[in-house]
CSV table of C-alpha atoms in Angstrom, one decimal:
chain,number,residue,atom,x,y,z
A,1,UNK,CA,210.5,45.2,154.9
A,2,UNK,CA,209.6,47.4,158.0
A,3,UNK,CA,208.2,46.5,161.4
A,4,UNK,CA,206.6,49.7,161.0
A,5,UNK,CA,205.1,48.6,157.9
A,6,UNK,CA,203.2,45.3,159.4
A,7,UNK,CA,202.0,47.9,161.8
A,8,UNK,CA,200.8,49.7,160.1
A,9,UNK,CA,199.2,47.1,157.8
A,10,UNK,CA,198.1,45.2,160.4
A,11,UNK,CA,196.1,48.6,161.4
A,12,UNK,CA,195.2,48.6,158.1
A,13,UNK,CA,193.9,46.0,158.7
A,14,UNK,CA,191.7,46.5,162.2
A,15,UNK,CA,190.3,49.7,160.8
A,16,UNK,CA,188.6,48.1,157.9
A,17,UNK,CA,187.9,45.3,159.6
A,18,UNK,CA,186.2,46.5,162.6
A,19,UNK,CA,184.3,49.8,160.6
A,20,UNK,CA,182.1,46.3,158.7
A,21,UNK,CA,182.4,44.4,161.6
A,22,UNK,CA,180.0,47.9,163.1
A,23,UNK,CA,178.5,48.0,159.5
A,24,UNK,CA,176.9,43.9,159.6
A,25,UNK,CA,176.5,44.5,163.5
A,26,UNK,CA,174.0,47.4,162.7
A,27,UNK,CA,172.4,45.7,159.6
A,28,UNK,CA,172.1,42.6,161.6
A,29,UNK,CA,170.3,44.1,164.5
A,30,UNK,CA,167.8,45.4,161.6
A,31,UNK,CA,167.3,41.7,159.6
A,32,UNK,CA,166.7,40.3,162.5
A,33,UNK,CA,163.8,42.3,163.9
A,34,UNK,CA,162.4,41.8,159.9
A,35,UNK,CA,162.5,38.1,160.4
A,36,UNK,CA,161.1,37.7,163.5
A,37,UNK,CA,157.7,39.3,161.9
A,38,UNK,CA,158.3,37.2,159.2
A,39,UNK,CA,158.5,34.1,161.8
A,40,UNK,CA,158.6,30.4,159.6
A,41,UNK,CA,157.4,32.1,156.6
A,42,UNK,CA,158.5,33.4,153.3
A,43,UNK,CA,162.4,31.9,153.7
A,44,UNK,CA,163.2,32.7,150.7
A,45,UNK,CA,162.6,36.2,151.3
A,46,UNK,CA,164.8,35.9,154.8
A,47,UNK,CA,167.6,33.6,153.3
A,48,UNK,CA,167.8,37.1,150.9
A,49,UNK,CA,168.3,38.9,154.4
A,50,UNK,CA,170.8,37.0,156.1
A,51,UNK,CA,172.6,36.5,152.9
A,52,UNK,CA,173.0,40.7,153.0
A,53,UNK,CA,174.2,40.5,156.2
A,54,UNK,CA,177.5,38.5,154.7
A,55,UNK,CA,177.3,40.4,151.8
A,56,UNK,CA,177.5,43.6,154.1
A,57,UNK,CA,180.6,42.0,155.7
A,58,UNK,CA,182.6,41.2,152.1
A,59,UNK,CA,181.3,45.6,151.3
A,60,UNK,CA,185.0,47.4,151.8
A,61,UNK,CA,184.0,49.6,154.5
A,62,UNK,CA,185.2,53.1,153.1
A,63,UNK,CA,182.3,52.4,150.0
A,64,UNK,CA,178.8,54.3,150.2
A,65,UNK,CA,176.3,56.0,147.7
A,66,UNK,CA,174.4,59.2,147.0
A,67,UNK,CA,171.6,57.9,148.4
A,68,UNK,CA,171.6,55.0,151.7
A,69,UNK,CA,169.5,53.8,154.9
A,70,UNK,CA,170.6,56.4,157.2
A,71,UNK,CA,169.4,59.4,155.0
A,72,UNK,CA,165.8,57.9,155.5
A,73,UNK,CA,167.4,57.6,160.1
A,74,UNK,CA,168.1,61.6,159.8
A,75,UNK,CA,165.0,62.2,159.3
A,76,UNK,CA,163.9,61.0,162.5
A,77,UNK,CA,166.8,60.8,164.8
A,78,UNK,CA,169.6,64.0,164.0
A,79,UNK,CA,172.3,61.7,165.8
A,80,UNK,CA,172.9,59.5,162.9
A,81,UNK,CA,175.2,61.9,161.3
A,82,UNK,CA,177.7,60.8,163.9
A,83,UNK,CA,178.0,57.5,164.0
A,84,UNK,CA,180.3,57.9,161.8
A,85,UNK,CA,182.6,60.3,162.4
A,86,UNK,CA,182.2,59.3,166.3
A,87,UNK,CA,183.9,55.9,165.4
A,88,UNK,CA,186.1,56.7,163.2
A,89,UNK,CA,187.5,58.9,165.8
A,90,UNK,CA,187.2,55.7,169.0
A,91,UNK,CA,188.6,53.8,165.6
A,92,UNK,CA,192.1,56.1,166.2
A,93,UNK,CA,192.4,55.4,169.2
A,94,UNK,CA,191.8,51.7,169.3
A,95,UNK,CA,194.8,52.1,166.7
A,96,UNK,CA,196.9,54.1,169.3
A,97,UNK,CA,196.5,51.6,171.9
A,98,UNK,CA,196.8,47.6,169.7
A,99,UNK,CA,200.1,49.6,168.2
A,100,UNK,CA,201.3,49.6,172.0
A,101,UNK,CA,204.9,47.5,171.9
A,102,UNK,CA,203.1,44.4,173.9
A,103,UNK,CA,205.8,44.0,176.2
A,104,UNK,CA,209.3,46.0,177.3
A,105,UNK,CA,211.1,42.9,175.9
A,106,UNK,CA,209.7,43.4,172.3
A,107,UNK,CA,209.3,46.8,171.9
A,108,UNK,CA,209.3,46.2,167.6
A,109,UNK,CA,206.0,43.3,167.9
A,110,UNK,CA,202.9,45.1,168.5
A,111,UNK,CA,199.5,43.9,169.3
A,112,UNK,CA,197.7,44.7,166.1
A,113,UNK,CA,200.9,42.8,165.2
A,114,UNK,CA,200.1,39.8,167.8
A,115,UNK,CA,196.5,39.9,166.9
A,116,UNK,CA,196.7,39.1,162.9
A,117,UNK,CA,199.4,36.7,163.4
A,118,UNK,CA,196.8,34.9,166.0
A,119,UNK,CA,193.9,35.8,162.7
A,120,UNK,CA,195.9,34.2,159.6
A,121,UNK,CA,197.0,30.9,161.8
A,122,UNK,CA,193.5,30.6,163.6
A,123,UNK,CA,191.9,31.2,160.3
A,124,UNK,CA,194.4,29.0,158.5
A,125,UNK,CA,193.4,26.0,160.9
A,126,UNK,CA,190.2,26.0,160.3
A,127,UNK,CA,190.4,26.4,156.1
A,128,UNK,CA,192.2,23.0,156.9
A,129,UNK,CA,189.7,21.3,158.8
A,130,UNK,CA,186.7,22.4,156.4
A,131,UNK,CA,189.1,21.1,153.2
A,132,UNK,CA,189.9,18.1,155.1
A,133,UNK,CA,185.9,17.4,156.1
A,134,UNK,CA,184.7,17.6,152.9
A,135,UNK,CA,187.9,15.6,152.0
A,136,UNK,CA,185.6,13.2,153.5
A,137,UNK,CA,182.7,13.3,152.6
A,138,UNK,CA,184.6,12.8,149.0
A,139,UNK,CA,185.5,10.1,150.1
A,140,UNK,CA,182.6,8.7,151.4
A,141,UNK,CA,181.1,9.4,147.8
A,142,UNK,CA,184.3,7.2,146.2
A,143,UNK,CA,183.7,4.3,148.2
A,144,UNK,CA,180.0,3.8,147.9
A,145,UNK,CA,178.6,2.3,144.7
A,146,UNK,CA,176.7,3.5,142.5
A,147,UNK,CA,172.6,2.1,143.0
A,148,UNK,CA,171.0,0.1,140.3
A,149,UNK,CA,168.1,-1.2,141.9
A,150,UNK,CA,165.2,-0.2,139.1
A,151,UNK,CA,162.9,1.4,140.9
A,152,UNK,CA,165.3,3.8,142.2
A,153,UNK,CA,166.3,4.6,139.2
A,154,UNK,CA,163.7,4.8,137.9
A,155,UNK,CA,162.3,7.3,141.3
A,156,UNK,CA,165.5,9.1,140.7
A,157,UNK,CA,165.3,10.1,137.2
A,158,UNK,CA,161.5,10.9,137.3
A,159,UNK,CA,162.0,13.9,139.2
A,160,UNK,CA,165.1,14.9,137.6
A,161,UNK,CA,163.5,15.4,135.1
A,162,UNK,CA,160.4,17.0,137.4
A,163,UNK,CA,163.1,19.8,138.4
A,164,UNK,CA,164.6,20.6,134.8
A,165,UNK,CA,168.4,19.6,135.5
A,166,UNK,CA,171.0,20.3,132.4
A,167,UNK,CA,174.3,19.4,135.1
A,168,UNK,CA,175.0,15.1,135.1
A,169,UNK,CA,173.6,13.6,138.4
A,170,UNK,CA,174.3,11.0,140.8
A,171,UNK,CA,172.6,9.0,143.3
A,172,UNK,CA,174.8,6.4,145.2
A,173,UNK,CA,174.8,4.2,148.6
A,174,UNK,CA,177.3,3.5,151.2
A,175,UNK,CA,178.1,2.3,154.6
A,176,UNK,CA,178.9,5.3,155.8
A,177,UNK,CA,176.2,6.6,159.0
A,178,UNK,CA,176.2,9.7,158.2
A,179,UNK,CA,172.7,11.3,156.9
A,180,UNK,CA,172.4,11.6,153.1
A,181,UNK,CA,174.1,14.2,151.7
A,182,UNK,CA,174.4,16.0,147.9
A,183,UNK,CA,178.1,17.5,147.5
A,184,UNK,CA,179.9,18.3,144.0
A,185,UNK,CA,178.3,21.7,141.9
A,186,UNK,CA,179.5,20.4,138.2
A,187,UNK,CA,178.7,16.6,139.0
A,188,UNK,CA,177.0,16.5,142.0
A,189,UNK,CA,176.4,13.6,143.5
A,190,UNK,CA,173.5,12.7,145.8
A,191,UNK,CA,174.7,9.8,149.1
A,192,UNK,CA,172.9,7.8,150.8
A,193,UNK,CA,172.5,5.0,153.3
A,194,UNK,CA,172.3,1.8,152.1
A,195,UNK,CA,169.9,0.9,155.3
A,196,UNK,CA,167.3,4.1,154.7
A,197,UNK,CA,167.6,3.1,151.1
A,198,UNK,CA,166.2,0.0,152.1
A,199,UNK,CA,164.3,0.6,155.3
A,200,UNK,CA,162.1,4.1,153.4
A,201,UNK,CA,159.3,3.1,151.4
A,202,UNK,CA,158.4,4.8,148.0
A,203,UNK,CA,156.8,8.0,149.2
A,204,UNK,CA,159.6,8.4,152.2
A,205,UNK,CA,162.4,8.1,149.1
A,206,UNK,CA,161.2,10.3,147.5
A,207,UNK,CA,160.7,12.9,149.3
A,208,UNK,CA,164.3,12.7,150.9
A,209,UNK,CA,166.0,12.8,146.6
A,210,UNK,CA,163.7,15.5,146.4
A,211,UNK,CA,164.7,17.5,148.6
A,212,UNK,CA,168.3,17.3,147.6
A,213,UNK,CA,167.8,17.7,144.7
A,214,UNK,CA,165.9,21.0,144.9
A,215,UNK,CA,170.2,21.0,147.2
A,216,UNK,CA,171.5,21.0,143.3
A,217,UNK,CA,168.9,23.0,141.1
A,218,UNK,CA,170.0,25.9,143.5
A,219,UNK,CA,173.3,25.1,143.9
A,220,UNK,CA,173.7,24.6,147.4
A,221,UNK,CA,177.1,23.2,148.0
A,222,UNK,CA,178.9,25.9,146.2
A,223,UNK,CA,177.4,29.2,147.9
A,224,UNK,CA,177.6,27.1,151.3
A,225,UNK,CA,181.5,27.0,150.9
A,226,UNK,CA,181.4,30.2,149.9
A,227,UNK,CA,179.8,30.6,153.7
A,228,UNK,CA,181.2,28.4,155.3
A,229,UNK,CA,185.0,29.9,154.1
A,230,UNK,CA,184.6,33.2,154.6
A,231,UNK,CA,182.5,32.1,158.1
A,232,UNK,CA,186.3,31.1,159.3
A,233,UNK,CA,187.6,34.1,158.3
A,234,UNK,CA,185.7,36.3,160.7
A,235,UNK,CA,186.2,32.9,163.4
A,236,UNK,CA,186.3,35.9,165.9
A,237,UNK,CA,182.2,37.3,164.9
A,238,UNK,CA,179.1,36.1,166.5
A,239,UNK,CA,176.9,37.9,164.5
A,240,UNK,CA,178.8,35.5,161.2
A,241,UNK,CA,178.1,32.1,163.4
A,242,UNK,CA,174.2,33.3,163.9
A,243,UNK,CA,173.6,34.3,159.9
A,244,UNK,CA,174.9,31.7,158.8
A,245,UNK,CA,172.7,28.7,160.9
A,246,UNK,CA,170.4,30.8,159.8
A,247,UNK,CA,170.8,30.8,155.9
A,248,UNK,CA,171.0,26.8,156.7
A,249,UNK,CA,167.3,26.6,158.7
A,250,UNK,CA,165.8,28.6,156.1
A,251,UNK,CA,167.7,26.7,152.9
A,252,UNK,CA,166.2,24.1,154.3
A,253,UNK,CA,162.6,25.4,154.5
A,254,UNK,CA,163.6,26.6,151.1
A,255,UNK,CA,164.5,23.0,149.7
A,256,UNK,CA,161.5,21.5,151.2
A,257,UNK,CA,159.0,24.2,149.6
A,258,UNK,CA,160.7,23.1,145.8
A,259,UNK,CA,160.8,19.6,147.0
A,260,UNK,CA,156.6,19.3,147.4
A,261,UNK,CA,155.7,21.0,143.9
A,262,UNK,CA,157.8,19.7,141.8
A,263,UNK,CA,157.2,15.9,143.6
A,264,UNK,CA,154.0,16.2,143.4
A,265,UNK,CA,153.4,15.2,147.2
A,266,UNK,CA,151.1,17.0,150.3
A,267,UNK,CA,152.4,18.6,152.8
A,268,UNK,CA,151.2,16.1,155.2
A,269,UNK,CA,152.9,12.8,153.6
A,270,UNK,CA,156.3,15.2,153.3
A,271,UNK,CA,156.1,15.5,157.1
A,272,UNK,CA,155.7,12.2,157.3
A,273,UNK,CA,158.1,11.2,155.2
A,274,UNK,CA,160.5,14.3,157.4
A,275,UNK,CA,158.9,12.2,160.9
A,276,UNK,CA,160.1,8.8,158.8
A,277,UNK,CA,163.9,10.6,158.9
A,278,UNK,CA,164.5,11.5,162.1
A,279,UNK,CA,162.9,7.6,163.7
A,280,UNK,CA,165.3,6.3,161.4
A,281,UNK,CA,168.2,8.6,162.9
A,282,UNK,CA,166.5,9.5,166.4
A,283,UNK,CA,168.8,6.2,168.2
A,284,UNK,CA,171.8,6.7,165.9
A,285,UNK,CA,174.4,9.3,167.6
A,286,UNK,CA,177.8,8.2,165.4
A,287,UNK,CA,175.9,10.4,162.7
A,288,UNK,CA,177.5,12.8,161.4
A,289,UNK,CA,175.8,15.9,159.0
A,290,UNK,CA,177.1,18.0,156.8
A,291,UNK,CA,175.2,20.3,156.3
A,292,UNK,CA,171.4,19.9,158.2
A,293,UNK,CA,171.0,19.5,161.6
A,294,UNK,CA,169.3,16.6,162.9
A,295,UNK,CA,168.2,18.1,165.7
A,296,UNK,CA,164.4,17.2,166.2
A,297,UNK,CA,164.0,21.3,167.1
A,298,UNK,CA,165.2,21.9,163.9
A,299,UNK,CA,162.9,19.1,162.0
A,300,UNK,CA,160.0,20.7,163.9
A,301,UNK,CA,160.9,24.0,162.5
A,302,UNK,CA,160.8,22.8,159.4
A,303,UNK,CA,157.4,21.4,159.9
A,304,UNK,CA,155.6,24.5,160.9
A,305,UNK,CA,157.1,26.5,157.9
A,306,UNK,CA,155.4,24.3,155.8
A,307,UNK,CA,152.6,24.5,156.9
A,308,UNK,CA,152.7,28.3,157.8
A,309,UNK,CA,155.2,28.8,153.7
A,310,UNK,CA,153.5,32.9,152.9
A,311,UNK,CA,151.6,35.5,154.7
A,312,UNK,CA,148.0,34.8,153.0
A,313,UNK,CA,147.6,38.4,150.2
A,314,UNK,CA,151.7,39.2,148.7
A,315,UNK,CA,152.2,37.7,145.5
A,316,UNK,CA,155.7,36.2,143.7
A,317,UNK,CA,155.7,39.6,142.7
A,318,UNK,CA,155.2,42.4,145.9
A,319,UNK,CA,158.0,39.3,147.4
A,320,UNK,CA,160.5,39.5,144.6
A,321,UNK,CA,159.8,43.8,144.9
A,322,UNK,CA,160.1,44.1,148.6
A,323,UNK,CA,163.3,41.4,148.5
A,324,UNK,CA,164.8,44.3,145.8
A,325,UNK,CA,163.9,47.0,148.5
A,326,UNK,CA,165.3,46.0,151.3
A,327,UNK,CA,168.9,45.3,149.7
A,328,UNK,CA,168.9,49.3,148.6
A,329,UNK,CA,168.5,50.2,151.2
A,330,UNK,CA,169.9,47.6,153.8
A,331,UNK,CA,172.8,46.8,151.5
A,332,UNK,CA,174.4,50.4,151.7
A,333,UNK,CA,176.8,50.9,155.3
A,334,UNK,CA,174.6,53.7,157.4
A,335,UNK,CA,176.6,56.3,157.0
A,336,UNK,CA,178.6,59.1,153.8
A,337,UNK,CA,182.1,58.5,153.2
A,338,UNK,CA,182.2,62.8,152.5
A,339,UNK,CA,180.4,63.0,154.9
A,340,UNK,CA,183.0,62.7,158.1
A,341,UNK,CA,184.6,65.4,158.1
A,342,UNK,CA,182.0,67.6,157.7
A,343,UNK,CA,180.4,66.4,160.5
A,344,UNK,CA,183.8,66.5,162.6
A,345,UNK,CA,184.0,70.6,161.6
A,346,UNK,CA,181.2,71.1,162.2
A,347,UNK,CA,180.6,69.2,165.5
A,348,UNK,CA,184.2,71.3,166.2
A,349,UNK,CA,182.0,74.5,166.5
A,350,UNK,CA,179.8,73.5,168.2
A,351,UNK,CA,181.9,72.2,171.1
A,352,UNK,CA,184.4,75.8,171.7
A,353,UNK,CA,183.1,78.7,173.8
A,354,UNK,CA,183.2,82.2,172.5
A,355,UNK,CA,185.1,83.3,171.9
A,356,UNK,CA,189.0,82.2,172.4
A,357,UNK,CA,192.2,83.8,172.2
A,358,UNK,CA,193.5,81.4,169.1
A,359,UNK,CA,197.3,79.9,169.9
A,360,UNK,CA,200.4,80.8,168.1
A,361,UNK,CA,202.0,78.3,165.6
A,362,UNK,CA,204.4,75.6,167.1
A,363,UNK,CA,206.9,76.3,164.0
A,364,UNK,CA,208.5,79.2,162.4
A,365,UNK,CA,207.8,79.3,158.8
A,366,UNK,CA,206.9,76.2,156.8
A,367,UNK,CA,203.6,75.5,155.2
A,368,UNK,CA,200.4,73.2,155.8
A,369,UNK,CA,200.5,69.5,154.5
A,370,UNK,CA,197.3,68.4,156.0
A,371,UNK,CA,194.5,69.7,158.1
A,372,UNK,CA,191.5,68.1,159.9
A,373,UNK,CA,190.0,66.4,156.8
A,374,UNK,CA,189.1,62.9,155.1
A,375,UNK,CA,193.4,61.8,153.6
A,376,UNK,CA,194.3,58.5,151.3
A,377,UNK,CA,195.6,56.4,152.4
A,378,UNK,CA,197.8,53.8,150.0
A,379,UNK,CA,196.6,50.0,150.2
A,380,UNK,CA,198.8,47.0,150.3
A,381,UNK,CA,200.7,45.3,147.6
A,382,UNK,CA,198.7,47.8,144.9
A,383,UNK,CA,195.3,47.2,145.8
A,384,UNK,CA,194.2,50.9,145.5
A,385,UNK,CA,193.3,54.3,148.1
A,386,UNK,CA,191.0,54.4,151.1
A,387,UNK,CA,190.4,57.4,152.9
A,388,UNK,CA,191.1,58.1,156.3
A,389,UNK,CA,190.4,60.7,159.3
A,390,UNK,CA,193.1,62.6,159.6
A,391,UNK,CA,192.8,64.4,163.3
A,392,UNK,CA,194.7,66.9,163.1
A,393,UNK,CA,196.9,69.4,161.7
A,394,UNK,CA,200.5,69.1,159.6
A,395,UNK,CA,203.1,72.1,159.0
A,396,UNK,CA,205.9,70.8,157.7
A,397,UNK,CA,209.0,72.3,158.5
A,398,UNK,CA,212.9,71.0,157.9
A,399,UNK,CA,214.0,68.2,160.2
A,400,UNK,CA,215.8,69.2,163.4
A,401,UNK,CA,213.2,72.5,163.9
A,402,UNK,CA,212.3,73.7,166.7
A,403,UNK,CA,209.3,73.1,168.1
A,404,UNK,CA,207.6,75.3,170.8
A,405,UNK,CA,204.7,75.8,172.7
A,406,UNK,CA,201.2,77.0,170.7
A,407,UNK,CA,199.9,78.9,174.9
A,408,UNK,CA,200.6,78.3,178.4
A,409,UNK,CA,200.4,75.3,180.3
A,410,UNK,CA,201.3,71.7,182.1
A,411,UNK,CA,203.1,69.3,180.5
A,412,UNK,CA,200.9,66.1,180.8
A,413,UNK,CA,203.0,62.9,178.3
A,414,UNK,CA,206.4,63.8,177.1
A,415,UNK,CA,207.8,59.8,175.3
A,416,UNK,CA,210.4,59.4,172.9
A,417,UNK,CA,210.9,56.2,173.5
A,418,UNK,CA,208.5,53.2,171.3
A,419,UNK,CA,205.6,52.9,174.4
A,420,UNK,CA,202.7,53.6,173.0
A,421,UNK,CA,201.2,53.1,169.2
A,422,UNK,CA,201.7,57.3,168.8
A,423,UNK,CA,205.7,56.4,169.3
A,424,UNK,CA,205.9,53.7,167.4
A,425,UNK,CA,204.3,55.9,164.1
A,426,UNK,CA,206.3,58.5,164.8
A,427,UNK,CA,208.7,58.5,166.7
A,428,UNK,CA,208.0,60.5,169.5
A,429,UNK,CA,205.6,63.5,171.4
A,430,UNK,CA,204.6,65.8,173.8
A,431,UNK,CA,200.9,66.0,175.7
A,432,UNK,CA,199.8,69.1,177.3
A,433,UNK,CA,197.1,70.6,178.5
A,434,UNK,CA,197.6,74.7,177.6
A,435,UNK,CA,194.8,77.2,179.9
A,436,UNK,CA,192.7,77.9,177.6
A,437,UNK,CA,191.3,74.4,178.2
A,438,UNK,CA,192.8,72.9,174.8
A,439,UNK,CA,195.2,70.8,175.1
A,440,UNK,CA,197.9,69.9,172.3
A,441,UNK,CA,199.9,66.5,171.6
A,442,UNK,CA,202.7,67.6,169.4
A,443,UNK,CA,204.2,64.7,166.9
A,444,UNK,CA,207.5,64.4,165.3
A,445,UNK,CA,208.8,65.5,168.5
A,446,UNK,CA,212.4,64.2,170.9
A,447,UNK,CA,215.2,65.7,172.7
A,448,UNK,CA,212.7,67.4,174.8
A,449,UNK,CA,213.9,68.6,178.2
A,450,UNK,CA,210.8,68.6,179.4
A,451,UNK,CA,209.0,66.9,181.9
A,452,UNK,CA,205.3,65.8,183.4
A,453,UNK,CA,203.4,68.0,185.5
A,454,UNK,CA,206.1,71.0,184.4
A,455,UNK,CA,204.6,74.9,184.1
A,456,UNK,CA,205.2,75.6,180.3
A,457,UNK,CA,205.0,78.6,178.9
A,458,UNK,CA,203.9,80.2,175.3
A,459,UNK,CA,206.9,80.3,173.1
A,460,UNK,CA,208.6,78.4,175.0
A,461,UNK,CA,210.6,75.1,173.2
A,462,UNK,CA,208.6,71.8,173.4
A,463,UNK,CA,211.2,70.0,171.6
A,464,UNK,CA,212.7,69.3,167.9
A,465,UNK,CA,211.4,67.8,164.9
A,466,UNK,CA,212.3,64.4,164.0
A,467,UNK,CA,213.1,62.9,160.7
A,468,UNK,CA,209.8,61.0,159.3
A,469,UNK,CA,209.9,57.5,159.7
A,470,UNK,CA,206.6,56.1,158.4
A,471,UNK,CA,203.7,57.8,156.3
A,472,UNK,CA,201.2,55.5,154.9
A,473,UNK,CA,199.7,58.8,152.9
A,474,UNK,CA,202.4,58.2,150.8
A,475,UNK,CA,203.6,54.9,151.1
A,476,UNK,CA,205.2,53.7,147.7
A,477,UNK,CA,203.8,50.5,145.4
A,478,UNK,CA,207.0,48.8,145.4
A,479,UNK,CA,207.5,48.6,149.1
A,480,UNK,CA,210.3,50.2,150.2
A,481,UNK,CA,211.2,53.2,153.0
A,482,UNK,CA,209.1,56.1,151.9
A,483,UNK,CA,210.2,59.6,152.4
A,484,UNK,CA,207.6,62.4,153.0
A,485,UNK,CA,208.0,65.6,153.9
A,486,UNK,CA,209.4,66.3,158.1
A,487,UNK,CA,206.5,67.8,159.7
A,488,UNK,CA,204.9,68.3,162.9
A,489,UNK,CA,201.0,67.3,163.6
A,490,UNK,CA,199.2,68.5,165.9
A,491,UNK,CA,196.0,67.2,167.7
A,492,UNK,CA,194.3,69.3,169.4
A,493,UNK,CA,191.0,68.6,171.7
A,494,UNK,CA,188.6,70.4,174.2
A,495,UNK,CA,186.2,68.2,177.2
A,496,UNK,CA,187.3,65.4,175.4
A,497,UNK,CA,186.2,66.7,172.1
A,498,UNK,CA,188.9,66.3,168.9
A,499,UNK,CA,189.2,70.4,168.2
A,500,UNK,CA,189.9,71.3,164.7
A,501,UNK,CA,193.6,72.7,164.9
A,502,UNK,CA,192.6,75.3,162.5
A,503,UNK,CA,189.9,77.0,164.8
A,504,UNK,CA,191.8,78.0,167.3
A,505,UNK,CA,196.2,78.2,166.3
A,506,UNK,CA,196.9,81.6,164.2
A,507,UNK,CA,197.1,80.4,160.7
A,508,UNK,CA,196.8,83.9,159.4
A,509,UNK,CA,200.5,83.5,158.0
A,510,UNK,CA,199.7,81.0,156.1
A,511,UNK,CA,198.7,80.6,153.1
A,512,UNK,CA,195.5,78.2,152.5
């Protein structure tokens, strides 16, 4: 496995992650506005919306549909159509910088490889910490005693019947100084501290057990574990941490409502029970909490939510329909993949002045290989393919073929060492600012005698085509060194705007 392959995998990971995070951040802002309007009402709807933010981060970045929120926004904000194309161009610039070596002493260890290694290391440590925490709570359960007191069991089985749970649920009590919690999915266990079990009255105890039963009914331990795993995978993204916290808060509010409904307690009685729990733990600073925060501010929000649970006049059917419509609109990406090439070509036409003399081809003969459009690249380990934007034009010619200047100009940069991201994958390149304002990059070019700031004439030799060592577009399934056609890659810009090379290069001799 070569260092170029590792750099490719690292860059691919950054491309996919950054695009998904951009879509997730856009969705996050929309959900944040909606939930701010709802305030303490309709926790299920709010929780559904926050879950959409999590789901959006899991959807592959290149996945799109024929209709999404972008189509609606374009009616009022035409600039939205440039969101994806410009973002992809910025991604390409980012990859160029991250593919640079971290130091001269380690020329084949790039920043992207270092970032991927750091992500793997930190995520692994966070996973270990999470599973150790769950192991501690399971140990607490194992060291606890099954509740046998008749009055407590009668209350427990009464609520078990009210929630119509088909799974076997155990009620245990122990000496550990933790808040009540539920752990397990197939055979869930409710834990209560012995001191709390003996000190609470029947009403407060019913509220606590009913709340934990609601968690079991909703499979909150399983869904919470899945969200915690994802939170650790995306530990570097604050939106995920904030979203997870919002889901936990809305989950507690929804369980409060289920507990009130199933236990037949009044809202006032249940609220008093919550306050008694806060009073019980307020002087115990060493309390460990698996999911529910015992901060007074958190309980205050739950009490307010019990009072203002829903919007007057909005039925459950309307709520479900609203959630479905929001799901269809919000879960989709902000742009469609198939529109990227068309949008960038249109932008390229608008950026170029008319008329502009055409540049001569950079090579003699050869064939065109790939142009200013989306191309498929193969994902590692046979996962599949995804599309990325190819920002230039490729000319297939034999290795060692001379490469010529397409017009008069001045040499800006000559690179034949892996000092940056471009040279890492192409071996070398030459950047020339031509007199017509076009800035052209000649990639896979080496053995150049040019120097920076040197003036060059049209037709003068820029360098020779190097042997291509790497190309993700044709990367084989067996992870061996790829064999691809040797080619000169030309990318052009005008006033810092990416230009379709086919619009400025004379390609009349090529069959397209």
